[in-house]
Short mmCIF file of C-alpha atoms and ligand atoms in Angstrom, two decimals:
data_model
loop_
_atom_site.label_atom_id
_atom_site.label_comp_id
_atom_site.label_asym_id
_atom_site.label_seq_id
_atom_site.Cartn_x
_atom_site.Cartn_y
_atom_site.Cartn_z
CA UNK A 507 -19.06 23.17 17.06
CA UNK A 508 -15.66 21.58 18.21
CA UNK A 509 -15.49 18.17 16.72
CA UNK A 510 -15.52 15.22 20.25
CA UNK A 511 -12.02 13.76 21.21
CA UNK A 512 -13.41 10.48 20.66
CA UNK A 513 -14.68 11.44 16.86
CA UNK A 514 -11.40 12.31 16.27
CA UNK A 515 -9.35 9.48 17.91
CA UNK A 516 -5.80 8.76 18.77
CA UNK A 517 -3.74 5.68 19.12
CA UNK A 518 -3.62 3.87 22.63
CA UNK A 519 -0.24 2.34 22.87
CA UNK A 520 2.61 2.62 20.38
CA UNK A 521 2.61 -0.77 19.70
CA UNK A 522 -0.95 0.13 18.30
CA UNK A 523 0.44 3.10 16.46
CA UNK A 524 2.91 0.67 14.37
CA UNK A 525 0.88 -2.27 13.97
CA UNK A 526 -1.71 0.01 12.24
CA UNK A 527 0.60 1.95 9.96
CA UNK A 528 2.43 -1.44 9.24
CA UNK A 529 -0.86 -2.54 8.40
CA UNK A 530 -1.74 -0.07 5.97
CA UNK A 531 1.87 -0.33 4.42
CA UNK A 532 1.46 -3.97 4.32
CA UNK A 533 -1.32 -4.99 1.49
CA UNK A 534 -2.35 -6.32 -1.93
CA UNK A 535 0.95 -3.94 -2.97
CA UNK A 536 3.23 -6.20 -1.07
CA UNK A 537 1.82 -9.91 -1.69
CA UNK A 538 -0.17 -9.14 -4.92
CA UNK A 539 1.81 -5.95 -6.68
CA UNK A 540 5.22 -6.86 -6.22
CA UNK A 541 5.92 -10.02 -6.73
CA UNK A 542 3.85 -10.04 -10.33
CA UNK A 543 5.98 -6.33 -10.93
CA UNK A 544 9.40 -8.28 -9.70
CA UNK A 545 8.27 -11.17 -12.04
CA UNK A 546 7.66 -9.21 -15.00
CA UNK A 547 10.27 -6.58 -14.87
CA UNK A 548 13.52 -8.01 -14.88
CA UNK A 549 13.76 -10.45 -11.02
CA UNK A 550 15.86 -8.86 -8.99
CA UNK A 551 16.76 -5.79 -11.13
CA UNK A 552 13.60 -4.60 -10.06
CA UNK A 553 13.77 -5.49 -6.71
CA UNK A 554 17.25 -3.61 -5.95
CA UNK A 555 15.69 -0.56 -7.70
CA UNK A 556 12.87 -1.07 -5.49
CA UNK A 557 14.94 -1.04 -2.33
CA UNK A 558 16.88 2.07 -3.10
CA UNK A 559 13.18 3.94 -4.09
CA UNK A 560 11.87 2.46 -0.49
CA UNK A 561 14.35 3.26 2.28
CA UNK A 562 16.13 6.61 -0.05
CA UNK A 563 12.33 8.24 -1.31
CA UNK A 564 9.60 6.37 0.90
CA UNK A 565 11.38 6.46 3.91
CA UNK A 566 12.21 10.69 4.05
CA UNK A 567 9.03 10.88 2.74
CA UNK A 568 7.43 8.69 5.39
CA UNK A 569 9.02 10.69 8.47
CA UNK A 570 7.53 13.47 6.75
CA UNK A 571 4.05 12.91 6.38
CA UNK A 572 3.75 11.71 9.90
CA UNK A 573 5.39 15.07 11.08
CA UNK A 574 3.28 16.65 9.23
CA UNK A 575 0.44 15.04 10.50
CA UNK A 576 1.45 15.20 14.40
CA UNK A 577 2.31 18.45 14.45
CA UNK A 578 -1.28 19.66 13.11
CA UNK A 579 -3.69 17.00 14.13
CA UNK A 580 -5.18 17.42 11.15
CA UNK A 581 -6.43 15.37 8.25
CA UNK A 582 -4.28 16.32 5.22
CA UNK A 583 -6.21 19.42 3.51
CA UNK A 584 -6.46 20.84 7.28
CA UNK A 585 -3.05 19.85 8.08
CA UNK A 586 -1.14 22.15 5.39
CA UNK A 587 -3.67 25.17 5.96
CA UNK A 588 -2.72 25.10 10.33
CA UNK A 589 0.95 24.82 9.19
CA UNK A 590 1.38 27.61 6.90
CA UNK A 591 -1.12 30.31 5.28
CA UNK A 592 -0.25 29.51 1.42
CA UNK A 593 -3.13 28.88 -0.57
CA UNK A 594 -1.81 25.80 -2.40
CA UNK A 595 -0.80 23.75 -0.51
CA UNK A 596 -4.44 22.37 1.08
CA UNK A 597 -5.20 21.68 -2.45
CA UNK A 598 -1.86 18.68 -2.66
CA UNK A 599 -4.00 17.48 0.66
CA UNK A 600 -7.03 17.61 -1.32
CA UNK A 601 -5.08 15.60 -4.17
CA UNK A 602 -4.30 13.03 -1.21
CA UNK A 603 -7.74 12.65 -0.54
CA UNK A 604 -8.91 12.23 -4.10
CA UNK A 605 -5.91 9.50 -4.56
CA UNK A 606 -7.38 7.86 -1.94
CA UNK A 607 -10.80 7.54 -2.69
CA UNK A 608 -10.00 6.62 -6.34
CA UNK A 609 -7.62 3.35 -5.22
CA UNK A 610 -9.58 2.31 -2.26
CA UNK A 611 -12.74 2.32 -5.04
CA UNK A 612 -10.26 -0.80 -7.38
CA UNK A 613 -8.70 -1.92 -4.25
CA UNK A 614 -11.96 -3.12 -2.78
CA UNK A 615 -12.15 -4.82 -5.96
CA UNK A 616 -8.97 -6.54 -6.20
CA UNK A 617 -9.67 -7.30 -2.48
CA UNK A 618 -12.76 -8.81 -3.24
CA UNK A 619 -11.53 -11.31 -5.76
CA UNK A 620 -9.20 -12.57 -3.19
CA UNK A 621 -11.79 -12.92 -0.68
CA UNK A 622 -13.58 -14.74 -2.78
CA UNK A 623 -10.58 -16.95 -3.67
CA UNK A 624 -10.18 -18.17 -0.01
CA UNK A 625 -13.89 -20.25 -0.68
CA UNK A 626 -13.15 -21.24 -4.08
CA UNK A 627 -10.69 -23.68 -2.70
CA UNK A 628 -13.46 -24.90 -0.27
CA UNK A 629 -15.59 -25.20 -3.37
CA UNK A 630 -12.73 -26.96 -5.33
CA UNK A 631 -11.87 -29.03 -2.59
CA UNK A 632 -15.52 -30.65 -2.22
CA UNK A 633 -15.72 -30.78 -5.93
CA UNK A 634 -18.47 -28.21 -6.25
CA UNK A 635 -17.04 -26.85 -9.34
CA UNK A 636 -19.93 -24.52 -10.35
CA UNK A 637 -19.50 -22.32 -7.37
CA UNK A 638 -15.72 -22.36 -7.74
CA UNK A 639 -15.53 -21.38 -11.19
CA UNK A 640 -17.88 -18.29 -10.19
CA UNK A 641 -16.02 -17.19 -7.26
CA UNK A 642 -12.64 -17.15 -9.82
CA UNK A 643 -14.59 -15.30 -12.88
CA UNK A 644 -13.13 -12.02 -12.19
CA UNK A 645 -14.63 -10.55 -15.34
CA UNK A 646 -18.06 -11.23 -13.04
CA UNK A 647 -19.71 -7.78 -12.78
CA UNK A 648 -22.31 -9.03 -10.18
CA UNK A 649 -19.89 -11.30 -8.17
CA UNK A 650 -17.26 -8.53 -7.90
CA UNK A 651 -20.07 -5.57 -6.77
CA UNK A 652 -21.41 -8.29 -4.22
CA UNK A 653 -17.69 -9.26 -2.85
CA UNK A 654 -16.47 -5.54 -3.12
CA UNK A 655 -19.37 -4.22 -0.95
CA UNK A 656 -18.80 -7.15 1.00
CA UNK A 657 -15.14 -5.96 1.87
CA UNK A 658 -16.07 -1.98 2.00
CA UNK A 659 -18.75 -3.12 4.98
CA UNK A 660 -16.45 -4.42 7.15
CA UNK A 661 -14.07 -1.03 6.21
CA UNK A 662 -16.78 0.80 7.01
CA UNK A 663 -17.78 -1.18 10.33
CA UNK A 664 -14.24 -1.02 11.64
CA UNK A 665 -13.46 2.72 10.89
CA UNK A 666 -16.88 2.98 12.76
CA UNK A 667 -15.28 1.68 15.86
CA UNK A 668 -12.97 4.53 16.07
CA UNK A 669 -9.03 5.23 15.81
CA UNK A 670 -8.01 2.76 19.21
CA UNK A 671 -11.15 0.23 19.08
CA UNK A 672 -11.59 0.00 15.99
CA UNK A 673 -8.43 0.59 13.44
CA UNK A 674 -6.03 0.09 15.95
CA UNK A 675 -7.63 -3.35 17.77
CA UNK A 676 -8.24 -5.02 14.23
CA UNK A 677 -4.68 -4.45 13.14
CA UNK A 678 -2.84 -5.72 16.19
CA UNK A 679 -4.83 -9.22 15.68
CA UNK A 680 -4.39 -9.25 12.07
CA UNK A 681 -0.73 -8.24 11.31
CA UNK A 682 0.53 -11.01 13.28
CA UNK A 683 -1.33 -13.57 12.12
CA UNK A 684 -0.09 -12.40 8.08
CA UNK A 685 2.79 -12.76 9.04
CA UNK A 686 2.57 -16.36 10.62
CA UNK A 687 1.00 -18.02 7.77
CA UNK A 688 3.33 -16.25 5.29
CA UNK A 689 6.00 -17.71 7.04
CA UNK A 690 4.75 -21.11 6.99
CA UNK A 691 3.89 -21.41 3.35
CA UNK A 692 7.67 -19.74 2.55
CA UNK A 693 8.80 -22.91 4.29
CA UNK A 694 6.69 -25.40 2.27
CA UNK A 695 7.50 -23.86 -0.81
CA UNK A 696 11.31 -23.78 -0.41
CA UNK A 697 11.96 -27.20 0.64
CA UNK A 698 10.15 -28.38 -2.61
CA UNK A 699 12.02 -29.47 -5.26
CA UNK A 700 11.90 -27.13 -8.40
CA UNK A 701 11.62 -24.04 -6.35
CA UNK A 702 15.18 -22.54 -6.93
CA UNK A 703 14.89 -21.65 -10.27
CA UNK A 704 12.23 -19.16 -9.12
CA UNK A 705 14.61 -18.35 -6.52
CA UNK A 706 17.17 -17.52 -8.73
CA UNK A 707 15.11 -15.34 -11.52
CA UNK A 708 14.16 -13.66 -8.19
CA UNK A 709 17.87 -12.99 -6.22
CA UNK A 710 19.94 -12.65 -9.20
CA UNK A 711 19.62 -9.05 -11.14
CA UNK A 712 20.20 -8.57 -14.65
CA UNK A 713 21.04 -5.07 -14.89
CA UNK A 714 20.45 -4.68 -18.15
CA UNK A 715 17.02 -4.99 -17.71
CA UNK A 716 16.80 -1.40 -16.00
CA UNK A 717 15.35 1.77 -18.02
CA UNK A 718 13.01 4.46 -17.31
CA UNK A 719 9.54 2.46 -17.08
CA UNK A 720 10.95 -0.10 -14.94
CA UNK A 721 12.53 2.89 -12.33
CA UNK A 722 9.08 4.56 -12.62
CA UNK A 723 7.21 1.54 -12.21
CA UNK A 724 9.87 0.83 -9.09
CA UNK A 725 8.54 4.26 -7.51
CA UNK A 726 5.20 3.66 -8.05
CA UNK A 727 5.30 0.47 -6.12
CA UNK A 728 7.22 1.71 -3.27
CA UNK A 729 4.95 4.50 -2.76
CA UNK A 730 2.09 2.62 -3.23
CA UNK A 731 3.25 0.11 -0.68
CA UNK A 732 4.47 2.29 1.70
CA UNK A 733 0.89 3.99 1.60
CA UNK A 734 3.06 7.25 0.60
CA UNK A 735 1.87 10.38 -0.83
CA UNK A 736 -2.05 10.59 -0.21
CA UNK A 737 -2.03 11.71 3.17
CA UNK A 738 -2.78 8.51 4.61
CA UNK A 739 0.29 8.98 7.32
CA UNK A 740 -0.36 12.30 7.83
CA UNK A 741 -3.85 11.41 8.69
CA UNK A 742 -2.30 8.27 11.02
CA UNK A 743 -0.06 10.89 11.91
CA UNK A 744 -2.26 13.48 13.76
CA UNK A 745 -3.51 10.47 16.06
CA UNK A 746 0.34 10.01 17.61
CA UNK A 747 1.51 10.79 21.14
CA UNK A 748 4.03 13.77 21.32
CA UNK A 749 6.23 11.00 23.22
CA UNK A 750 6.34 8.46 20.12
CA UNK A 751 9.60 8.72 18.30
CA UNK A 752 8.81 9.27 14.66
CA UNK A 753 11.82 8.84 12.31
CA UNK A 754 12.29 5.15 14.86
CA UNK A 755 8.35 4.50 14.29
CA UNK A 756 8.83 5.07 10.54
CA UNK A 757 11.91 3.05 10.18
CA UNK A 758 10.22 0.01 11.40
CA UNK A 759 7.09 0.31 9.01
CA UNK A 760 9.68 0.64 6.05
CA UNK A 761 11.68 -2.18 7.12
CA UNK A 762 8.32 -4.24 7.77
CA UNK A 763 6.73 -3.43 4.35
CA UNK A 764 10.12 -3.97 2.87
CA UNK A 765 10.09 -7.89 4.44
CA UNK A 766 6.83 -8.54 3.84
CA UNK A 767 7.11 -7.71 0.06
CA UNK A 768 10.38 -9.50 0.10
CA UNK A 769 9.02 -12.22 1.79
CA UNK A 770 5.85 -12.77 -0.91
CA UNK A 771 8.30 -12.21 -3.95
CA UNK A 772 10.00 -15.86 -1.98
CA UNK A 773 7.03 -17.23 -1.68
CA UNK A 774 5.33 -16.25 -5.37
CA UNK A 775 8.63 -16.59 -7.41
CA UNK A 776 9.57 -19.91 -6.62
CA UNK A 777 5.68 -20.89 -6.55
CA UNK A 778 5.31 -19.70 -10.06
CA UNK A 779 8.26 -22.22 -11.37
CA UNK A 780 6.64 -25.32 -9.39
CA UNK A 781 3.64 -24.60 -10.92
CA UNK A 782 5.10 -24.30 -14.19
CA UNK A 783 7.00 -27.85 -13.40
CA UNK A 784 2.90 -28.97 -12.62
CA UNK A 785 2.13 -27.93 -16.16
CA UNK A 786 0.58 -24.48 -15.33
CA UNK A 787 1.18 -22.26 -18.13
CA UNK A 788 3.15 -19.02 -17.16
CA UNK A 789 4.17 -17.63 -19.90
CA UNK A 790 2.24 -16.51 -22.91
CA UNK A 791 4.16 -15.33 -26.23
CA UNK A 792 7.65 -15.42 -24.22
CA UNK A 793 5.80 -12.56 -21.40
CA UNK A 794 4.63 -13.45 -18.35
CA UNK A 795 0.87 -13.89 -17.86
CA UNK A 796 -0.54 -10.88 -16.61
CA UNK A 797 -0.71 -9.45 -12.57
CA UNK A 798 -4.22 -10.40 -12.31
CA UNK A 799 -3.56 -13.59 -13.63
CA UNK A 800 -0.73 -14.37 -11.91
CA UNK A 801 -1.68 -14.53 -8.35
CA UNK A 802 -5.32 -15.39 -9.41
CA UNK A 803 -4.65 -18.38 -11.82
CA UNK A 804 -1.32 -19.50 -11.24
CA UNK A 805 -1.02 -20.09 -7.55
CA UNK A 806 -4.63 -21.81 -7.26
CA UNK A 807 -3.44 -23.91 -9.95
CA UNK A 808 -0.50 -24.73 -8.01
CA UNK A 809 -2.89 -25.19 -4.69
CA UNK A 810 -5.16 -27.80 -6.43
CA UNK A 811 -1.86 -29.85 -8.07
CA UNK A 812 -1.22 -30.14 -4.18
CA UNK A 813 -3.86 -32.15 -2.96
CA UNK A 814 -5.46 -31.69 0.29
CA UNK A 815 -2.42 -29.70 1.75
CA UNK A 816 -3.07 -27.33 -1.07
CA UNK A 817 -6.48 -26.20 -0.06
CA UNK A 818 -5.24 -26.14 3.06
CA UNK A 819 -2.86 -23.59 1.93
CA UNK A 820 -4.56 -21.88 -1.11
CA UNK A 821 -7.37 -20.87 2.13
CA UNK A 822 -4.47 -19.89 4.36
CA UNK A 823 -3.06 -17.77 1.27
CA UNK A 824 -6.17 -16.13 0.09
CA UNK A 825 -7.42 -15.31 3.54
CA UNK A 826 -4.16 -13.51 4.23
CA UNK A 827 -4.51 -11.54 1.47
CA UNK A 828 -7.67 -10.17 2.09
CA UNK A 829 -6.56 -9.46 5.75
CA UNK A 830 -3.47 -7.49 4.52
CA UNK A 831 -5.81 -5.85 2.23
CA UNK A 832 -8.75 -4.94 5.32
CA UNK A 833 -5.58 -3.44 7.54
CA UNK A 834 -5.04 -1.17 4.01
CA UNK A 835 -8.32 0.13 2.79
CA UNK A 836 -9.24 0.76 6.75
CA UNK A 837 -6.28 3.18 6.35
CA UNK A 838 -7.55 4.46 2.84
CA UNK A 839 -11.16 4.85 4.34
CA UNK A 840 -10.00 7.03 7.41
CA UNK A 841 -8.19 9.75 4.88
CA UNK A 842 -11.37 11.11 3.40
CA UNK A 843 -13.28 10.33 7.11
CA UNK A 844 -11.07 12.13 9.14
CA UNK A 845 -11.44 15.12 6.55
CA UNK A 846 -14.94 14.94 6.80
CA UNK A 847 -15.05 15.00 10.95
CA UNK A 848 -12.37 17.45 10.48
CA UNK A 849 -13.52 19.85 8.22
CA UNK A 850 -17.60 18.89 8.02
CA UNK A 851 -17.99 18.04 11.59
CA UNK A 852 -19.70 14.85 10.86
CA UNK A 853 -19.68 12.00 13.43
CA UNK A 854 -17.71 9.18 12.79
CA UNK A 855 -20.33 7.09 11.91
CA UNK A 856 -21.80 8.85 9.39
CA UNK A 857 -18.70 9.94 7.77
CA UNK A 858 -17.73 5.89 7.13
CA UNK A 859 -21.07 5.59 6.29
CA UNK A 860 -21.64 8.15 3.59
CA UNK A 861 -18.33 8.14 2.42
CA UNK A 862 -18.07 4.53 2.15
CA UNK A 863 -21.15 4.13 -0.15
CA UNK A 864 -20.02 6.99 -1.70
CA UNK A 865 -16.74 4.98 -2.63
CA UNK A 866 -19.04 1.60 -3.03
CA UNK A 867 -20.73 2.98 -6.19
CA UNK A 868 -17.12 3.70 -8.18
CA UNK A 869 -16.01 0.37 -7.16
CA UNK A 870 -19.78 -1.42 -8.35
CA UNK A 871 -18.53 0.35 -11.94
CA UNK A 872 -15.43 -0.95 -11.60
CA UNK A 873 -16.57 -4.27 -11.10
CA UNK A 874 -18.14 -4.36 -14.01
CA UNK A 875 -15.17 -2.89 -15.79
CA UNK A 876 -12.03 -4.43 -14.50
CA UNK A 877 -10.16 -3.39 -17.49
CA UNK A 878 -10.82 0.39 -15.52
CA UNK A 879 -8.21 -0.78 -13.07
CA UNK A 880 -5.14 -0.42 -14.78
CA UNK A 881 -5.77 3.22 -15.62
CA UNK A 882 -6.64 4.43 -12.10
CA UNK A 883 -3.41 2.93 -11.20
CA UNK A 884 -1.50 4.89 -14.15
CA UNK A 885 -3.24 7.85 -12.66
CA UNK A 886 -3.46 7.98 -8.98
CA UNK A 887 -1.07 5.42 -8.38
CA UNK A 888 1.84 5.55 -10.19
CA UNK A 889 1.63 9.39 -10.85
CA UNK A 890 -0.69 10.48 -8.11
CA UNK A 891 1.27 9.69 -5.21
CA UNK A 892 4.99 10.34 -6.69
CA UNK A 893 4.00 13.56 -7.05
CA UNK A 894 1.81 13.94 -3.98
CA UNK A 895 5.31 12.45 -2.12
CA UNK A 896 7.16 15.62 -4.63
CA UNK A 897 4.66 18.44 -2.93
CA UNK A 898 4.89 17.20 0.74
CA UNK A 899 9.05 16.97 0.34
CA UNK A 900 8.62 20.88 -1.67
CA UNK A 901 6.07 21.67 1.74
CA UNK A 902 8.76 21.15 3.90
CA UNK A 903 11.48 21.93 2.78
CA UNK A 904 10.84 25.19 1.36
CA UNK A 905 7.61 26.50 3.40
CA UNK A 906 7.57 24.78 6.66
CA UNK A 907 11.11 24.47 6.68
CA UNK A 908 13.30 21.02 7.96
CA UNK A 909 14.18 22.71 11.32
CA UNK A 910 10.32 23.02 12.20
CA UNK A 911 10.41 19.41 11.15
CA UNK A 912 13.36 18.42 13.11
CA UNK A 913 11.52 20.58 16.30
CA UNK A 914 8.60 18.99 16.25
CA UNK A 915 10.37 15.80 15.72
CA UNK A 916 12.01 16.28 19.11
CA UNK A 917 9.33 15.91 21.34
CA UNK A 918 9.79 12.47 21.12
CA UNK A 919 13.64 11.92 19.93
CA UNK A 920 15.65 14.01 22.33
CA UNK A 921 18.84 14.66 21.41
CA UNK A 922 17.70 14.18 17.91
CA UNK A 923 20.05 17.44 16.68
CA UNK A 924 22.92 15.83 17.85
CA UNK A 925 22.36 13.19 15.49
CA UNK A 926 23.29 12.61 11.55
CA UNK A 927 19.60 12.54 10.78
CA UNK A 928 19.11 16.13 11.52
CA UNK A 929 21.60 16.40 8.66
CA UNK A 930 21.07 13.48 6.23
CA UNK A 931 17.39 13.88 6.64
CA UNK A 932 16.84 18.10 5.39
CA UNK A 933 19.25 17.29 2.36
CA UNK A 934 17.20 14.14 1.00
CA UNK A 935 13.95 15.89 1.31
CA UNK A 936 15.02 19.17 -0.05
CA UNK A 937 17.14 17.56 -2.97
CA UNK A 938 17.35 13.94 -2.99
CA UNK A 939 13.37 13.21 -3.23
CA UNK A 940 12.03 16.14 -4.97
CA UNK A 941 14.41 15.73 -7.35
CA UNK A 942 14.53 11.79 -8.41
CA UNK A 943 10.60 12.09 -8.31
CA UNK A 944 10.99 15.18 -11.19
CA UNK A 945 13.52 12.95 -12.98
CA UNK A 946 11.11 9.65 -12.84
CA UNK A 947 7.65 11.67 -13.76
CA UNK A 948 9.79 13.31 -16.24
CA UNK A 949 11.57 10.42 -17.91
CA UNK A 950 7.83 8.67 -17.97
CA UNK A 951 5.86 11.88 -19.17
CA UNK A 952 8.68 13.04 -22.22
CA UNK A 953 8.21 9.00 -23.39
CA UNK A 954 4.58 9.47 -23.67
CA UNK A 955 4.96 12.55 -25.85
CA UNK A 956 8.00 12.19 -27.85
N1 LIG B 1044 0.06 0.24 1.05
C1 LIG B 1044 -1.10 -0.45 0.61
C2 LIG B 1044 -0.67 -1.74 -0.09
O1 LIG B 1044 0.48 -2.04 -0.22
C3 LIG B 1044 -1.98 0.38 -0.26
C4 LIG B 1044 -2.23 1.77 0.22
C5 LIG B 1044 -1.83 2.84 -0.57
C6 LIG B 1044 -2.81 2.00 1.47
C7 LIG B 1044 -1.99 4.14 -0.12
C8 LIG B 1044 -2.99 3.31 1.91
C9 LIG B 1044 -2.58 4.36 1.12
O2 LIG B 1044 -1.46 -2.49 -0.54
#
């Protein structure tokens, strides 16, 4: 049975197409991940090392998974068996979709303590102080299961709606209203006084803080935000238009992860110092309090020092993160769905369904084991989609070969040979990306043993 068109899905407008991938770049990584990594590894050291992993790895990488993905209009397993007959290489796809499931199971999590956030100001702010101090007990086994299958329902109920209604529609409301109130709150926070000694720690690298962990832990983050190395854009992939312009479409979602992260490290680094100059403890032994604790304690501390503008804004911020976070698990969720219609000919419907409650019961563990979290993200995170980004860069550029690539890439970039990118791009993902991912897994793996 040939799976429907409308099971299946593609994007309705380019716009669409951008807003969506943007939207799964854009997450908990960006506003929650990297400011608390840029915080605790070194201010901007991290961040420049960060930049060079985004637009030199992620962004070769990024072009290449939505080739990929176009070209076969295929989740990721199918995708690497209708390009080329080797065995292996449906089994990295496979990889993809186990990455996938495994984060989407902590990131509902994570998600859900945000969501949950957004009323515990509401709570604070009308002095109920028994429902606020529940909502912010993240060590809560039965809040987190409630909030988490709060968060995968709506996953579920927008995948549901299909690839244009559904994924596509929710993003193109959402990302611009992120963005908006991001913007705002940059504003407060800047023009109050205290703020640029945040700003500082945050634009002025100490290079000396830069070794192996902090260059893998760089990686990790840019893959991770860039949604990089599970598939998910070869999945978003198969749903583009042969007209769309790929290397210009994956430009723009680098540059707009890029902001946004750069954008929450000016709004989280300078909020961390103000709330340290409103007595908010940040630092514990001489270290930084932990990421959970960061965005979690610190900046609603900082929102209730504020008065009424502060719940204002402690609402604004937690509701923003949960949207970035709905735009990223919607894109998590579709991996392992558009396998399923792909490969099990399920219906749409069912495949969220199943899937999703599937995913529900490893996050209901997790919720009851938070401390789970950091090891999924050693695992499928930081390793799991380096080296997913290390097979897809080996894929091309030694089975499928760059000039398929650069073909296929074509349709929608003519003249595309004429350009430097037909050169520049073959080299970095033949050499350049295969080969700082080795070094980085390497450097990480040989510390752990010897
Ligand atoms: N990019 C998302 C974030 O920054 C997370 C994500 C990873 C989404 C991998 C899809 C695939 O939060």
């Amino acid at each position: 049975m040939a799976v429907s068109t409308t099971d299946r899905g593609s994007w309705n407008s380019k716009l669409g197409f951008i807003l969506a991938a943007a939207g799964s770049a854009v997450g908990l990584g960006n506003i929650w991940g990297f400011p608390t990594q840029v915080a605790s590894n070194g201010g901007a050291a991290f961040l420049i090392i960060y930049l060079l992993c985004s637009f030199l790895i992620g962004f070769p990488v990024m072009v290449a998974e939505l080739t990929i993905g176009r070209n076969s209009g295929k989740n990721p397993v199918g995708a690497f068996r209708s390009i080329s007959s080797n065995k292996f290489f449906p089994l990295v796809g496979l990889w993809g979709v186990i990455c996938g499931v495994m984060i989407l199971s902590f990131y509902t999590v994570i998600a859900g303590w945000a969501f949950g956030y957004a009323f515990e100001e509401i709570f604070f702010a009308m002095g109920m102080d028994g429902a606020a101090n529940w909502l912010t007990d993240t060590g809560n086994g039965v809040k987190n299961a409630i909030i988490a299958s709060v968060f995968m329902l709506a996953t579920v109920k927008i995948i549901s709606g299909g690839v244009s209604d559904g994924i596509e529609k929710a993003t193109k409301t959402m990302m611009p209203l992120l963005i908006g109130i991001l913007v705002i709150m940059i504003v407060y926070v800047l023009f109050q006084p205290g703020s640029s000694v945040g700003i500082r720690e945050y634009l002025l690298p100490d290079f000396s803080k830069i070794n192996a962990e902090l260059i893998f832990a760089a990686m990790g983050q840019a893959f991770f935000s860039l949604s990089l190395g599970m598939g998910a854009l070869i999945t978003y992939g198969s749903y583009l238009n042969k007209k769309e312009n790929i290397p210009q479409a994956a430009a723009f979602v680098t540059l707009t992860d890029v902001t946004i992260a750069f954008l929450a490290g000016l709004l989280i680094l300078p909020s961390m110092y103000l709330a340290q100059a409103n007595g908010v403890e940040i630092f514990q032994d001489g270290q930084l309090v932990e990421s959970t604790t960061l965005v979690f304690d610190v900046l609603p501390a900082l929102f209730h020092s504020m008065g009424a503008i502060g719940t204002v804004f402690g609402v604004a911020f937690f509701l923003l993160l949960s949207l970035a976070a709905l735009t990223s698990t919607i894109s998590l969720l579709e991996v392992p769905v558009s396998y399923a219609i792909d490969e099990f000919e399920l219906t749409r419907g069912k495949a969220a369904a199943r899937i999703g409650s599937g995913i529900l019961v490893i996050s209901i563990l997790i919720s009851f084991f938070p401390s789970l979290i950091d090891y999924f993200i050693i695992i499928f995170n930081n390793i799991g989609l380096p080296l997913g980004g290390f097979m897809i860069c080996v894929f091309i550029g030694y089975f499928w070969k760059t000039e398929n690539a650069i073909n296929e890439m074509e349709y929608g970039f003519a003249g595309i040979k004429q350009t430097l990118f037909t050169t520049v791009w073959p080299f970095f993902v033949k050499f350049i990306c295969p080969a700082a991912i080795l070094y980085t897994l390497g450097q990480i793996l040989y510390g752990l043993f010897f």
